[in-house]
PDB file of C-alpha atoms in Angstrom:
ATOM      1  CA  MET D   1      43.619  -6.372  82.670  1.00 82.00           C
ATOM      2  CA  SER D   2      41.592  -8.958  81.962  1.00 94.00           C
ATOM      3  CA  LEU D   3      38.468  -9.678  84.669  1.00 98.00           C
ATOM      4  CA  LEU D   4      39.152 -13.688  84.629  1.00 98.00           C
ATOM      5  CA  THR D   5      42.322 -15.574  83.286  1.00 98.00           C
ATOM      6  CA  ILE D   6      41.646 -18.920  82.785  1.00 98.00           C
ATOM      7  CA  GLU D   7      45.978 -20.975  82.622  1.00 98.00           C
ATOM      8  CA  GLY D   8      46.699 -23.789  81.564  1.00 98.00           C
ATOM      9  CA  VAL D   9      42.804 -25.528  83.705  1.00 98.00           C
ATOM     10  CA  TRP D  10      42.958 -29.624  83.495  1.00 98.00           C
ATOM     11  CA  LYS D  11      40.478 -31.356  85.103  1.00 97.00           C
ATOM     12  CA  HIS D  12      40.495 -35.577  85.391  1.00 96.00           C
ATOM     13  CA  TYR D  13      37.300 -37.832  86.539  1.00 91.00           C
ATOM     14  CA  HIS D  14      38.531 -40.879  87.686  1.00 86.00           C
ATOM     15  CA  HIS D  15      41.341 -41.581  85.220  1.00 85.00           C
ATOM     16  CA  HIS D  16      39.132 -39.345  82.161  1.00 92.00           C
ATOM     17  CA  SER D  17      40.178 -36.196  81.143  1.00 95.00           C
ATOM     18  CA  VAL D  18      36.908 -33.600  81.051  1.00 97.00           C
ATOM     19  CA  LEU D  19      39.344 -30.583  80.548  1.00 98.00           C
ATOM     20  CA  ARG D  20      42.222 -30.680  78.719  1.00 98.00           C
ATOM     21  CA  GLY D  21      44.256 -27.600  78.872  1.00 98.00           C
ATOM     22  CA  ILE D  22      41.699 -24.747  78.498  1.00 98.00           C
ATOM     23  CA  ASP D  23      43.367 -21.311  78.639  1.00 98.00           C
ATOM     24  CA  LEU D  24      40.735 -18.073  78.193  1.00 98.00           C
ATOM     25  CA  GLU D  25      41.098 -14.713  79.200  1.00 98.00           C
ATOM     26  CA  VAL D  26      38.007 -13.152  80.150  1.00 98.00           C
ATOM     27  CA  ALA D  27      37.567  -8.923  79.607  1.00 98.00           C
ATOM     28  CA  PRO D  28      35.945  -6.303  81.995  1.00 98.00           C
ATOM     29  CA  HIS D  29      31.489  -6.114  80.281  1.00 97.00           C
ATOM     30  CA  GLU D  30      32.868  -9.185  77.516  1.00 98.00           C
ATOM     31  CA  VAL D  31      30.342 -11.623  76.835  1.00 97.00           C
ATOM     32  CA  VAL D  32      31.606 -15.137  76.914  1.00 98.00           C
ATOM     33  CA  CYS D  33      29.064 -17.972  74.826  1.00 98.00           C
ATOM     34  CA  LEU D  34      30.515 -21.785  75.512  1.00 98.00           C
ATOM     35  CA  ILE D  35      29.278 -24.077  72.718  1.00 97.00           C
ATOM     36  CA  GLY D  36      29.377 -27.088  72.503  1.00 96.00           C
ATOM     37  CA  ALA D  37      28.553 -30.690  72.098  1.00 94.00           C
ATOM     38  CA  SER D  38      26.617 -32.854  75.582  1.00 92.00           C
ATOM     39  CA  GLY D  39      30.054 -33.853  77.265  1.00 93.00           C
ATOM     40  CA  SER D  40      32.270 -31.154  75.805  1.00 96.00           C
ATOM     41  CA  GLY D  41      33.189 -29.649  79.265  1.00 96.00           C
ATOM     42  CA  LYS D  42      30.942 -26.349  79.796  1.00 97.00           C
ATOM     43  CA  SER D  43      29.504 -26.676  82.331  1.00 96.00           C
ATOM     44  CA  THR D  44      32.672 -28.571  84.335  1.00 97.00           C
ATOM     45  CA  LEU D  45      34.685 -25.174  82.807  1.00 98.00           C
ATOM     46  CA  LEU D  46      32.266 -23.427  84.502  1.00 97.00           C
ATOM     47  CA  ARG D  47      32.042 -25.313  88.219  1.00 97.00           C
ATOM     48  CA  CYS D  48      35.872 -24.713  88.098  1.00 97.00           C
ATOM     49  CA  VAL D  49      36.160 -21.209  87.632  1.00 98.00           C
ATOM     50  CA  ASN D  50      32.666 -20.940  90.590  1.00 96.00           C
ATOM     51  CA  LEU D  51      35.339 -23.152  92.925  1.00 96.00           C
ATOM     52  CA  LEU D  52      32.682 -26.514  92.943  1.00 95.00           C
ATOM     53  CA  GLU D  53      35.402 -28.208  90.983  1.00 95.00           C
ATOM     54  CA  THR D  54      38.880 -28.556  92.323  1.00 95.00           C
ATOM     55  CA  ILE D  55      41.291 -28.738  89.120  1.00 97.00           C
ATOM     56  CA  ASP D  56      43.484 -30.825  88.537  1.00 96.00           C
ATOM     57  CA  ASP D  57      46.501 -28.405  87.308  1.00 97.00           C
ATOM     58  CA  GLY D  58      46.208 -24.698  85.860  1.00 98.00           C
ATOM     59  CA  ALA D  59      45.486 -22.667  87.864  1.00 98.00           C
ATOM     60  CA  ILE D  60      42.332 -19.498  87.660  1.00 98.00           C
ATOM     61  CA  TYR D  61      42.933 -15.756  88.392  1.00 98.00           C
ATOM     62  CA  LEU D  62      39.812 -13.113  88.862  1.00 97.00           C
ATOM     63  CA  ASP D  63      40.299  -9.982  89.382  1.00 96.00           C
ATOM     64  CA  GLY D  64      44.371 -10.448  89.163  1.00 95.00           C
ATOM     65  CA  ALA D  65      44.250 -12.732  92.628  1.00 96.00           C
ATOM     66  CA  GLU D  66      44.737 -16.312  91.593  1.00 97.00           C
ATOM     67  CA  ILE D  67      41.401 -18.054  93.433  1.00 97.00           C
ATOM     68  CA  THR D  68      42.072 -21.542  92.772  1.00 97.00           C
ATOM     69  CA  ASP D  69      45.027 -21.441  95.628  1.00 95.00           C
ATOM     70  CA  VAL D  70      44.046 -23.658  98.223  1.00 92.00           C
ATOM     71  CA  ARG D  71      44.106 -21.079 100.928  1.00 93.00           C
ATOM     72  CA  ALA D  72      41.417 -18.696  98.676  1.00 94.00           C
ATOM     73  CA  ASP D  73      37.650 -18.309 100.895  1.00 92.00           C
ATOM     74  CA  ALA D  74      35.433 -20.061  98.492  1.00 92.00           C
ATOM     75  CA  ASP D  75      32.881 -18.388  99.704  1.00 88.00           C
ATOM     76  CA  GLN D  76      34.425 -14.674  99.468  1.00 88.00           C
ATOM     77  CA  VAL D  77      34.536 -16.356  95.803  1.00 93.00           C
ATOM     78  CA  ARG D  78      30.666 -17.184  95.563  1.00 90.00           C
ATOM     79  CA  GLY D  79      30.126 -14.273  97.119  1.00 88.00           C
ATOM     80  CA  ARG D  80      32.394 -12.735  93.499  1.00 93.00           C
ATOM     81  CA  VAL D  81      31.292 -15.122  90.883  1.00 96.00           C
ATOM     82  CA  GLY D  82      27.590 -15.264  90.884  1.00 95.00           C
ATOM     83  CA  MET D  83      26.169 -19.290  89.367  1.00 95.00           C
ATOM     84  CA  VAL D  84      22.876 -20.150  87.987  1.00 94.00           C
ATOM     85  CA  PHE D  85      22.567 -23.163  87.204  1.00 90.00           C
ATOM     86  CA  GLN D  86      19.804 -25.296  84.275  1.00 85.00           C
ATOM     87  CA  SER D  87      17.870 -26.248  86.880  1.00 85.00           C
ATOM     88  CA  TYR D  88      16.934 -23.519  89.177  1.00 81.00           C
ATOM     89  CA  ASN D  89      18.400 -24.648  92.368  1.00 87.00           C
ATOM     90  CA  LEU D  90      16.551 -22.732  94.380  1.00 94.00           C
ATOM     91  CA  PHE D  91      15.459 -23.908  98.273  1.00 95.00           C
ATOM     92  CA  PRO D  92      11.835 -25.088  98.047  1.00 95.00           C
ATOM     93  CA  HIS D  93      10.330 -24.886 102.014  1.00 96.00           C
ATOM     94  CA  MET D  94      11.430 -20.388 101.420  1.00 97.00           C
ATOM     95  CA  THR D  95       9.991 -17.867  99.526  1.00 98.00           C
ATOM     96  CA  VAL D  96      11.710 -15.485  96.986  1.00 98.00           C
ATOM     97  CA  LEU D  97      12.840 -12.991  98.414  1.00 97.00           C
ATOM     98  CA  ASP D  98      14.235 -15.449 101.558  1.00 97.00           C
ATOM     99  CA  ASN D  99      15.896 -17.185  98.336  1.00 97.00           C
ATOM    100  CA  ILE D 100      17.250 -14.176  97.440  1.00 97.00           C
ATOM    101  CA  THR D 101      19.076 -13.002 100.767  1.00 97.00           C
ATOM    102  CA  LEU D 102      20.361 -15.578 101.733  1.00 95.00           C
ATOM    103  CA  ALA D 103      23.608 -15.445 100.134  1.00 91.00           C
ATOM    104  CA  PRO D 104      23.396 -11.588 101.288  1.00 93.00           C
ATOM    105  CA  ARG D 105      23.214 -11.648 105.026  1.00 93.00           C
ATOM    106  CA  LYS D 106      25.425 -14.996 105.404  1.00 89.00           C
ATOM    107  CA  VAL D 107      28.058 -14.158 102.967  1.00 83.00           C
ATOM    108  CA  ARG D 108      28.248 -10.499 103.120  1.00 85.00           C
ATOM    109  CA  LYS D 109      26.846  -9.948 105.784  1.00 91.00           C
ATOM    110  CA  VAL D 110      23.966  -7.425 104.935  1.00 93.00           C
ATOM    111  CA  SER D 111      21.325  -6.694 107.502  1.00 96.00           C
ATOM    112  CA  ARG D 112      18.210  -8.208 106.262  1.00 96.00           C
ATOM    113  CA  ALA D 113      16.294  -4.734 106.183  1.00 97.00           C
ATOM    114  CA  ARG D 114      19.216  -4.597 103.300  1.00 97.00           C
ATOM    115  CA  ALA D 115      19.320  -7.237 101.746  1.00 96.00           C
ATOM    116  CA  GLU D 116      15.298  -6.903 101.385  1.00 97.00           C
ATOM    117  CA  GLU D 117      15.986  -3.373 100.038  1.00 97.00           C
ATOM    118  CA  GLN D 118      17.909  -5.420  97.095  1.00 96.00           C
ATOM    119  CA  ALA D 119      16.360  -8.433  96.421  1.00 97.00           C
ATOM    120  CA  GLY D 120      12.862  -5.639  95.730  1.00 97.00           C
ATOM    121  CA  GLU D 121      14.976  -3.168  93.848  1.00 96.00           C
ATOM    122  CA  LEU D 122      15.340  -6.714  91.746  1.00 96.00           C
ATOM    123  CA  LEU D 123      12.688  -8.095  91.390  1.00 96.00           C
ATOM    124  CA  ALA D 124      10.866  -5.145  89.972  1.00 96.00           C
ATOM    125  CA  ARG D 125      14.170  -4.320  87.672  1.00 93.00           C
ATOM    126  CA  PHE D 126      13.327  -8.182  86.019  1.00 92.00           C
ATOM    127  CA  GLY D 127       8.755  -7.893  86.923  1.00 92.00           C
ATOM    128  CA  LEU D 128       8.982 -10.040  90.091  1.00 96.00           C
ATOM    129  CA  SER D 129       8.445  -7.666  92.413  1.00 96.00           C
ATOM    130  CA  ASP D 130       5.051  -9.346  93.032  1.00 97.00           C
ATOM    131  CA  LYS D 131       6.008 -12.827  93.517  1.00 97.00           C
ATOM    132  CA  ALA D 132       8.855 -11.187  96.614  1.00 97.00           C
ATOM    133  CA  ARG D 133       6.064 -14.003  99.847  1.00 97.00           C
ATOM    134  CA  ALA D 134       5.944 -16.506  97.267  1.00 98.00           C
ATOM    135  CA  TYR D 135       6.731 -19.810  97.229  1.00 97.00           C
ATOM    136  CA  PRO D 136       9.375 -21.619  94.177  1.00 96.00           C
ATOM    137  CA  ASP D 137       6.445 -24.107  93.722  1.00 95.00           C
ATOM    138  CA  ARG D 138       4.124 -21.966  92.889  1.00 96.00           C
ATOM    139  CA  LEU D 139       6.480 -19.810  90.356  1.00 95.00           C
ATOM    140  CA  SER D 140       6.341 -20.785  86.882  1.00 93.00           C
ATOM    141  CA  GLY D 141       9.905 -22.140  84.890  1.00 91.00           C
ATOM    142  CA  GLY D 142      10.706 -19.236  83.924  1.00 91.00           C
ATOM    143  CA  GLN D 143       9.806 -16.699  86.906  1.00 93.00           C
ATOM    144  CA  GLN D 144      12.126 -19.399  88.926  1.00 94.00           C
ATOM    145  CA  GLN D 145      14.520 -18.524  86.768  1.00 92.00           C
ATOM    146  CA  ARG D 146      14.388 -15.342  86.655  1.00 93.00           C
ATOM    147  CA  VAL D 147      14.478 -16.249  90.374  1.00 95.00           C
ATOM    148  CA  ALA D 148      17.404 -17.689  90.245  1.00 94.00           C
ATOM    149  CA  ILE D 149      19.579 -14.689  88.188  1.00 95.00           C
ATOM    150  CA  ILE D 150      18.376 -12.285  90.254  1.00 95.00           C
ATOM    151  CA  ARG D 151      19.741 -13.800  93.698  1.00 95.00           C
ATOM    152  CA  ALA D 152      23.298 -14.349  91.670  1.00 95.00           C
ATOM    153  CA  LEU D 153      22.622 -11.078  91.248  1.00 95.00           C
ATOM    154  CA  ALA D 154      22.603 -10.351  94.903  1.00 95.00           C
ATOM    155  CA  THR D 155      25.640 -10.974  96.328  1.00 92.00           C
ATOM    156  CA  GLN D 156      26.577  -7.855  92.882  1.00 93.00           C
ATOM    157  CA  PRO D 157      29.198 -10.649  91.950  1.00 95.00           C
ATOM    158  CA  ARG D 158      32.055  -9.273  89.436  1.00 96.00           C
ATOM    159  CA  LEU D 159      30.990 -12.688  86.900  1.00 98.00           C
ATOM    160  CA  LEU D 160      28.078 -14.446  86.373  1.00 97.00           C
ATOM    161  CA  LEU D 161      28.418 -17.422  85.439  1.00 97.00           C
ATOM    162  CA  LEU D 162      25.189 -19.186  83.804  1.00 96.00           C
ATOM    163  CA  ASP D 163      24.833 -23.249  82.866  1.00 95.00           C
ATOM    164  CA  GLU D 164      22.780 -23.941  79.916  1.00 91.00           C
ATOM    165  CA  VAL D 165      19.944 -21.453  81.539  1.00 90.00           C
ATOM    166  CA  THR D 166      16.916 -22.467  79.311  1.00 87.00           C
ATOM    167  CA  SER D 167      17.496 -26.067  78.894  1.00 84.00           C
ATOM    168  CA  ALA D 168      15.156 -27.013  81.347  1.00 77.00           C
ATOM    169  CA  LEU D 169      12.415 -24.342  80.364  1.00 82.00           C
ATOM    170  CA  ASP D 170       9.106 -24.998  77.973  1.00 84.00           C
ATOM    171  CA  PRO D 171      10.313 -22.906  74.600  1.00 82.00           C
ATOM    172  CA  THR D 172       7.514 -20.631  75.414  1.00 81.00           C
ATOM    173  CA  LEU D 173       9.356 -19.500  78.391  1.00 83.00           C
ATOM    174  CA  VAL D 174      12.785 -19.800  77.276  1.00 86.00           C
ATOM    175  CA  THR D 175      12.082 -15.832  75.179  1.00 87.00           C
ATOM    176  CA  GLU D 176      11.415 -14.230  78.874  1.00 87.00           C
ATOM    177  CA  VAL D 177      14.632 -15.213  80.508  1.00 88.00           C
ATOM    178  CA  LEU D 178      16.510 -14.458  77.095  1.00 90.00           C
ATOM    179  CA  GLY D 179      15.604 -10.980  77.180  1.00 90.00           C
ATOM    180  CA  VAL D 180      17.111 -10.747  81.362  1.00 92.00           C
ATOM    181  CA  ILE D 181      20.304 -12.119  80.253  1.00 93.00           C
ATOM    182  CA  ARG D 182      20.425  -9.465  76.641  1.00 94.00           C
ATOM    183  CA  GLU D 183      18.805  -7.640  79.876  1.00 94.00           C
ATOM    184  CA  LEU D 184      22.563  -7.549  82.082  1.00 96.00           C
ATOM    185  CA  LYS D 185      24.278  -7.679  79.260  1.00 96.00           C
ATOM    186  CA  ASP D 186      23.136  -4.178  78.159  1.00 95.00           C
ATOM    187  CA  SER D 187      24.115  -3.453  81.916  1.00 95.00           C
ATOM    188  CA  GLY D 188      27.294  -4.548  81.251  1.00 97.00           C
ATOM    189  CA  MET D 189      27.680  -7.222  83.077  1.00 97.00           C
ATOM    190  CA  THR D 190      30.463  -9.634  82.608  1.00 98.00           C
ATOM    191  CA  MET D 191      28.799 -13.199  81.867  1.00 98.00           C
ATOM    192  CA  ILE D 192      30.552 -17.045  80.656  1.00 98.00           C
ATOM    193  CA  LEU D 193      26.886 -18.603  79.138  1.00 97.00           C
ATOM    194  CA  ALA D 194      27.414 -22.484  78.509  1.00 97.00           C
ATOM    195  CA  THR D 195      24.655 -22.415  75.907  1.00 94.00           C
ATOM    196  CA  HIS D 196      22.743 -24.750  72.607  1.00 90.00           C
ATOM    197  CA  GLU D 197      21.020 -21.502  72.036  1.00 89.00           C
ATOM    198  CA  MET D 198      23.041 -20.856  68.636  1.00 92.00           C
ATOM    199  CA  SER D 199      21.170 -18.142  67.251  1.00 90.00           C
ATOM    200  CA  PHE D 200      20.979 -16.198  71.210  1.00 91.00           C
ATOM    201  CA  ALA D 201      24.635 -16.885  71.407  1.00 93.00           C
ATOM    202  CA  ARG D 202      25.885 -15.923  67.902  1.00 93.00           C
ATOM    203  CA  ASP D 203      23.086 -12.722  68.737  1.00 92.00           C
ATOM    204  CA  ILE D 204      24.640 -11.553  72.630  1.00 94.00           C
ATOM    205  CA  ALA D 205      28.491 -12.706  72.180  1.00 96.00           C
ATOM    206  CA  ASP D 206      31.429 -10.716  72.131  1.00 97.00           C
ATOM    207  CA  THR D 207      33.383 -14.216  72.246  1.00 98.00           C
ATOM    208  CA  VAL D 208      32.498 -17.015  71.279  1.00 98.00           C
ATOM    209  CA  CYS D 209      34.397 -20.664  72.645  1.00 98.00           C
ATOM    210  CA  PHE D 210      33.463 -24.317  70.532  1.00 98.00           C
ATOM    211  CA  LEU D 211      34.513 -26.729  73.707  1.00 98.00           C
ATOM    212  CA  GLU D 212      34.786 -30.250  72.259  1.00 97.00           C
ATOM    213  CA  GLY D 213      36.384 -33.379  74.250  1.00 96.00           C
ATOM    214  CA  GLY D 214      37.098 -31.143  77.393  1.00 97.00           C
ATOM    215  CA  VAL D 215      39.495 -28.831  74.108  1.00 98.00           C
ATOM    216  CA  LEU D 216      39.065 -24.937  73.606  1.00 98.00           C
ATOM    217  CA  LEU D 217      39.442 -25.659  69.933  1.00 97.00           C
ATOM    218  CA  GLU D 218      38.836 -21.909  68.642  1.00 97.00           C
ATOM    219  CA  HIS D 219      37.681 -18.826  69.829  1.00 97.00           C
ATOM    220  CA  GLY D 220      36.583 -15.646  68.256  1.00 97.00           C
ATOM    221  CA  PRO D 221      33.674 -13.359  67.656  1.00 98.00           C
ATOM    222  CA  PRO D 222      30.585 -14.583  67.174  1.00 96.00           C
ATOM    223  CA  GLU D 223      30.717 -13.145  62.930  1.00 95.00           C
ATOM    224  CA  GLN D 224      34.490 -15.266  62.701  1.00 96.00           C
ATOM    225  CA  ILE D 225      32.709 -18.482  64.460  1.00 96.00           C
ATOM    226  CA  PHE D 226      29.314 -18.719  62.987  1.00 95.00           C
ATOM    227  CA  THR D 227      30.453 -17.866  59.321  1.00 93.00           C
ATOM    228  CA  ALA D 228      33.775 -18.619  58.800  1.00 95.00           C
ATOM    229  CA  PRO D 229      34.492 -21.427  61.158  1.00 96.00           C
ATOM    230  CA  GLU D 230      38.701 -22.324  60.268  1.00 95.00           C
ATOM    231  CA  HIS D 231      38.645 -26.160  63.040  1.00 95.00           C
ATOM    232  CA  PRO D 232      36.946 -28.688  60.288  1.00 96.00           C
ATOM    233  CA  ARG D 233      35.443 -29.955  63.897  1.00 96.00           C
ATOM    234  CA  THR D 234      33.671 -26.778  64.354  1.00 96.00           C
ATOM    235  CA  ARG D 235      32.565 -26.458  60.773  1.00 95.00           C
ATOM    236  CA  GLU D 236      30.780 -29.917  61.764  1.00 95.00           C
ATOM    237  CA  PHE D 237      29.380 -28.862  64.689  1.00 95.00           C
ATOM    238  CA  LEU D 238      27.750 -25.641  63.079  1.00 94.00           C
ATOM    239  CA  GLN D 239      26.600 -28.185  60.551  1.00 92.00           C
ATOM    240  CA  ARG D 240      24.777 -30.706  62.253  1.00 90.00           C
ATOM    241  CA  VAL D 241      22.821 -27.318  64.176  1.00 88.00           C
ATOM    242  CA  LEU D 242      21.907 -26.067  60.578  1.00 83.00           C
ATOM    243  CA  GLU D 243      20.183 -29.258  59.860  1.00 83.00           C
ATOM    244  CA  ALA D 244      18.603 -29.755  63.139  1.00 78.00           C
ATOM    245  CA  GLY D 245      17.137 -26.272  63.205  1.00 70.00           C
ATOM    246  CA  ARG D 246      18.744 -24.742  65.639  1.00 68.00           C
ATOM    247  CA  LEU D 247      20.822 -22.052  64.107  1.00 65.00           C
TER     248      LEU D 247
END
């Protein structure tokens, strides 16, 4: 049984269709990478899965239950579907520890003591134990993004969404964040990543999806998509990526 099922999802902005009938299934422990040019619909699709955007047609199911039903509790869904943004989105007035423990305490009603214990375990796991009492502006970009990933993990989500999480980083910091994502894959976390890091997508993904103009034109194993794509638009996109030295 699929962990996540996306059926015929459409999303419109001011008469412009940003997503056009997206169908996708994600199995437990699978890593799916969304690739495509800016504006192809990758980020919008992630935001629809996390209910940050409402869809105009279709349905999204998590563990067999429709989360796009109007009766679904969005906060409960977001407790099971973690999301990490390109720009970190940490609360600047809160310490790292408070950023991480806020959702478990408010959404899952975990006690402060237990939430801090779990946060401490996650910080240790990703090499940030000494940053628990620091404020975000005292951290490097790579450290802030690692904290954002930890914050998303703190609710023990079934699914983790990552939206271009390395694009705002200095190139020297990209490796440390990609290392965290690799560790999460090794631990069995189910993830959907929107990324421009083609080499990383080829290395880490179980399934690669190519989007253009809000349409999922092609998807399959990385070796198929990157070495023998079937759709001419996929071939054209990857040729541009290759010429730019990104693959």
